[in-house]
PDB file of C-alpha atoms in Angstrom:
ATOM      1  CA  MET A  29      44.662  27.051  13.683  1.00 59.00           C
ATOM      2  CA  ALA A  30      42.632  24.390  15.661  1.00 81.00           C
ATOM      3  CA  LEU A  31      46.032  23.582  17.305  1.00 86.00           C
ATOM      4  CA  GLU A  32      46.340  26.693  18.979  1.00 87.00           C
ATOM      5  CA  TRP A  33      42.483  26.484  20.313  1.00 87.00           C
ATOM      6  CA  VAL A  34      43.353  22.961  21.701  1.00 91.00           C
ATOM      7  CA  VAL A  35      46.568  24.279  23.453  1.00 90.00           C
ATOM      8  CA  LEU A  36      44.551  27.041  25.101  1.00 90.00           C
ATOM      9  CA  GLY A  37      41.451  25.219  26.234  1.00 91.00           C
ATOM     10  CA  TYR A  38      44.005  22.538  27.745  1.00 92.00           C
ATOM     11  CA  THR A  39      46.034  25.457  29.569  1.00 92.00           C
ATOM     12  CA  ALA A  40      42.507  26.612  30.911  1.00 92.00           C
ATOM     13  CA  GLY A  41      41.997  22.869  32.125  1.00 94.00           C
ATOM     14  CA  ALA A  42      44.935  22.661  33.707  1.00 92.00           C
ATOM     15  CA  GLU A  43      44.698  26.058  35.349  1.00 93.00           C
ATOM     16  CA  ALA A  44      41.100  25.257  36.315  1.00 94.00           C
ATOM     17  CA  ILE A  45      42.595  21.745  37.638  1.00 93.00           C
ATOM     18  CA  MET A  46      45.337  23.289  40.146  1.00 92.00           C
ATOM     19  CA  LEU A  47      43.031  26.187  40.964  1.00 92.00           C
ATOM     20  CA  LEU A  48      40.637  23.146  42.501  1.00 92.00           C
ATOM     21  CA  LEU A  49      43.198  21.276  43.824  1.00 90.00           C
ATOM     22  CA  LEU A  50      44.758  24.438  45.654  1.00 89.00           C
ATOM     23  CA  THR A  51      41.003  25.308  47.138  1.00 89.00           C
ATOM     24  CA  VAL A  52      39.846  22.208  48.260  1.00 89.00           C
ATOM     25  CA  PRO A  53      39.804  21.561  51.976  1.00 87.00           C
ATOM     26  CA  GLY A  54      41.270  18.377  53.621  1.00 84.00           C
ATOM     27  CA  LEU A  55      44.084  18.096  51.288  1.00 81.00           C
ATOM     28  CA  ASP A  56      46.701  19.438  53.706  1.00 80.00           C
ATOM     29  CA  GLY A  57      49.017  16.591  53.240  1.00 80.00           C
ATOM     30  CA  LEU A  58      49.259  17.202  48.889  1.00 85.00           C
ATOM     31  CA  ARG A  59      49.061  20.836  49.746  1.00 83.00           C
ATOM     32  CA  LYS A  60      52.766  21.508  50.019  1.00 85.00           C
ATOM     33  CA  GLY A  61      53.667  19.665  46.636  1.00 88.00           C
ATOM     34  CA  LEU A  62      50.664  21.147  45.160  1.00 88.00           C
ATOM     35  CA  ILE A  63      52.350  24.500  46.278  1.00 89.00           C
ATOM     36  CA  ALA A  64      55.596  23.755  44.583  1.00 90.00           C
ATOM     37  CA  VAL A  65      54.141  22.446  41.481  1.00 90.00           C
ATOM     38  CA  THR A  66      51.985  25.489  41.127  1.00 90.00           C
ATOM     39  CA  ARG A  67      54.318  28.577  41.603  1.00 90.00           C
ATOM     40  CA  ASN A  68      56.840  26.320  39.161  1.00 90.00           C
ATOM     41  CA  LEU A  69      54.403  26.555  36.863  1.00 88.00           C
ATOM     42  CA  LEU A  70      53.112  29.758  37.249  1.00 88.00           C
ATOM     43  CA  LYS A  71      55.861  31.600  34.988  1.00 89.00           C
ATOM     44  CA  PRO A  72      55.322  28.988  32.222  1.00 87.00           C
ATOM     45  CA  PHE A  73      51.961  29.649  32.093  1.00 87.00           C
ATOM     46  CA  MET A  74      52.287  33.305  32.043  1.00 88.00           C
ATOM     47  CA  SER A  75      52.567  32.764  28.107  1.00 88.00           C
ATOM     48  CA  VAL A  76      48.641  31.652  28.312  1.00 90.00           C
ATOM     49  CA  VAL A  77      48.527  35.914  28.325  1.00 90.00           C
ATOM     50  CA  PRO A  78      50.154  37.571  25.103  1.00 91.00           C
ATOM     51  CA  PHE A  79      49.065  33.864  23.269  1.00 89.00           C
ATOM     52  CA  SER A  80      46.000  34.986  24.290  1.00 90.00           C
ATOM     53  CA  LEU A  81      46.085  38.557  23.016  1.00 90.00           C
ATOM     54  CA  PHE A  82      47.409  37.319  20.062  1.00 90.00           C
ATOM     55  CA  LEU A  83      44.305  34.623  19.281  1.00 89.00           C
ATOM     56  CA  LEU A  84      42.093  37.697  20.456  1.00 90.00           C
ATOM     57  CA  MET A  85      43.513  39.838  17.527  1.00 91.00           C
ATOM     58  CA  ASP A  86      43.006  36.992  15.259  1.00 87.00           C
ATOM     59  CA  ILE A  87      39.265  37.000  16.431  1.00 87.00           C
ATOM     60  CA  TYR A  88      39.006  40.290  15.966  1.00 88.00           C
ATOM     61  CA  TRP A  89      40.944  40.838  12.650  1.00 88.00           C
ATOM     62  CA  LYS A  90      38.326  37.661  11.121  1.00 82.00           C
ATOM     63  CA  TYR A  91      35.673  40.162  12.204  1.00 81.00           C
ATOM     64  CA  GLU A  92      36.787  43.041  10.370  1.00 81.00           C
ATOM     65  CA  THR A  93      37.574  41.035   7.135  1.00 80.00           C
ATOM     66  CA  ARG A  94      34.619  38.994   7.166  1.00 76.00           C
ATOM     67  CA  PRO A  95      32.065  39.521   4.152  1.00 73.00           C
ATOM     68  CA  THR A  96      29.002  40.907   5.398  1.00 75.00           C
ATOM     69  CA  CYS A  97      25.977  38.555   5.100  1.00 71.00           C
ATOM     70  CA  ASP A  98      22.577  39.982   4.224  1.00 68.00           C
ATOM     71  CA  ALA A  99      19.233  38.417   4.349  1.00 62.00           C
ATOM     72  CA  ASP A 100      19.097  39.505   0.447  1.00 71.00           C
ATOM     73  CA  SER A 101      22.421  39.258  -0.465  1.00 75.00           C
ATOM     74  CA  CYS A 102      23.523  35.411   0.059  1.00 79.00           C
ATOM     75  CA  THR A 103      22.019  31.948   0.177  1.00 81.00           C
ATOM     76  CA  PRO A 104      20.760  29.913   2.587  1.00 79.00           C
ATOM     77  CA  SER A 105      24.192  27.817   3.014  1.00 83.00           C
ATOM     78  CA  GLU A 106      26.387  31.068   2.983  1.00 81.00           C
ATOM     79  CA  SER A 107      23.953  32.314   6.071  1.00 79.00           C
ATOM     80  CA  LEU A 108      24.832  29.080   7.787  1.00 84.00           C
ATOM     81  CA  ARG A 109      28.316  29.976   7.068  1.00 84.00           C
ATOM     82  CA  HIS A 110      28.278  32.968   8.427  1.00 81.00           C
ATOM     83  CA  GLN A 111      25.986  32.162  11.332  1.00 84.00           C
ATOM     84  CA  LYS A 112      28.522  29.485  12.282  1.00 87.00           C
ATOM     85  CA  SER A 113      31.475  31.466  12.195  1.00 84.00           C
ATOM     86  CA  ILE A 114      29.823  34.046  14.571  1.00 85.00           C
ATOM     87  CA  MET A 115      29.207  31.509  16.838  1.00 89.00           C
ATOM     88  CA  LYS A 116      32.870  30.074  16.659  1.00 88.00           C
ATOM     89  CA  SER A 117      34.131  33.466  17.135  1.00 87.00           C
ATOM     90  CA  GLN A 118      32.212  33.721  20.455  1.00 90.00           C
ATOM     91  CA  ARG A 119      33.365  30.849  21.838  1.00 90.00           C
ATOM     92  CA  ASN A 120      36.688  31.023  21.150  1.00 90.00           C
ATOM     93  CA  ALA A 121      36.696  34.419  22.484  1.00 91.00           C
ATOM     94  CA  LEU A 122      35.217  33.023  25.438  1.00 93.00           C
ATOM     95  CA  LEU A 123      37.614  30.362  25.998  1.00 92.00           C
ATOM     96  CA  ILE A 124      40.374  33.148  25.982  1.00 93.00           C
ATOM     97  CA  ALA A 125      38.412  34.954  28.634  1.00 94.00           C
ATOM     98  CA  SER A 126      38.085  32.010  30.638  1.00 94.00           C
ATOM     99  CA  ALA A 127      41.732  31.304  30.346  1.00 93.00           C
ATOM    100  CA  LEU A 128      42.752  34.364  31.186  1.00 93.00           C
ATOM    101  CA  ILE A 129      40.810  35.002  34.807  1.00 95.00           C
ATOM    102  CA  LEU A 130      41.668  31.349  35.501  1.00 94.00           C
ATOM    103  CA  TYR A 131      45.048  32.294  35.472  1.00 93.00           C
ATOM    104  CA  TRP A 132      45.069  35.229  37.160  1.00 94.00           C
ATOM    105  CA  LEU A 133      42.569  33.297  39.793  1.00 95.00           C
ATOM    106  CA  LEU A 134      45.432  31.021  40.085  1.00 93.00           C
ATOM    107  CA  TYR A 135      47.951  33.437  40.325  1.00 93.00           C
ATOM    108  CA  SER A 136      46.112  34.907  43.081  1.00 94.00           C
ATOM    109  CA  VAL A 137      45.190  32.252  45.254  1.00 93.00           C
ATOM    110  CA  THR A 138      48.738  30.662  44.893  1.00 93.00           C
ATOM    111  CA  ASN A 139      50.074  33.619  46.561  1.00 94.00           C
ATOM    112  CA  LEU A 140      47.178  33.800  49.177  1.00 94.00           C
ATOM    113  CA  VAL A 141      48.050  30.022  50.109  1.00 91.00           C
ATOM    114  CA  VAL A 142      51.600  30.952  50.480  1.00 92.00           C
ATOM    115  CA  LYS A 143      51.059  33.854  52.697  1.00 95.00           C
ATOM    116  CA  ILE A 144      49.035  31.566  54.667  1.00 91.00           C
ATOM    117  CA  GLU A 145      51.137  28.861  54.953  1.00 89.00           C
ATOM    118  CA  GLN A 146      53.928  31.348  56.050  1.00 93.00           C
ATOM    119  CA  LEU A 147      51.797  32.515  58.848  1.00 95.00           C
ATOM    120  CA  ASN A 148      51.168  29.309  59.980  1.00 92.00           C
ATOM    121  CA  GLN A 149      54.867  28.637  60.572  1.00 92.00           C
ATOM    122  CA  ARG A 150      55.384  32.340  62.077  1.00 95.00           C
ATOM    123  CA  VAL A 151      52.504  31.114  64.734  1.00 96.00           C
ATOM    124  CA  GLU A 152      53.806  28.023  65.146  1.00 94.00           C
ATOM    125  CA  ARG A 153      57.521  29.105  66.080  1.00 94.00           C
ATOM    126  CA  LEU A 154      55.857  32.157  68.132  1.00 93.00           C
ATOM    127  CA  LYS A 155      54.461  29.213  70.268  1.00 93.00           C
ATOM    128  CA  ASN A 156      56.935  26.970  70.396  1.00 92.00           C
ATOM    129  CA  ARG A 157      59.446  29.916  71.712  1.00 88.00           C
ATOM    130  CA  ASP A 158      56.862  30.491  74.411  1.00 76.00           C
TER     131      ASP A 158
END
């Protein structure tokens, strides 16, 4: 199961790097290439959404079937294992949320940058026409 979280973490990292590169000022020469690469990667990155929902259901299932550990009914090692499991689930839920939010931001920013480029081209054509 750890491989799924590694894949989701690398995907979220790639989304964050592309988002950062698209929004950093001064990269106008690279921007057209970055836009093309990002637009081509948006469809494969769309698989993050159902994958994240599957992992979220997995976290929920593990939470529902987890044995309860009250203070009197378990040993200190069982209590520690229970707390670690809860922390791990919270970390994984945070990773899922960040991957989904980064995908949405990347999609929105890419569309805005494309619209800005189209408007700049329109302005240039109007200036050249006049």
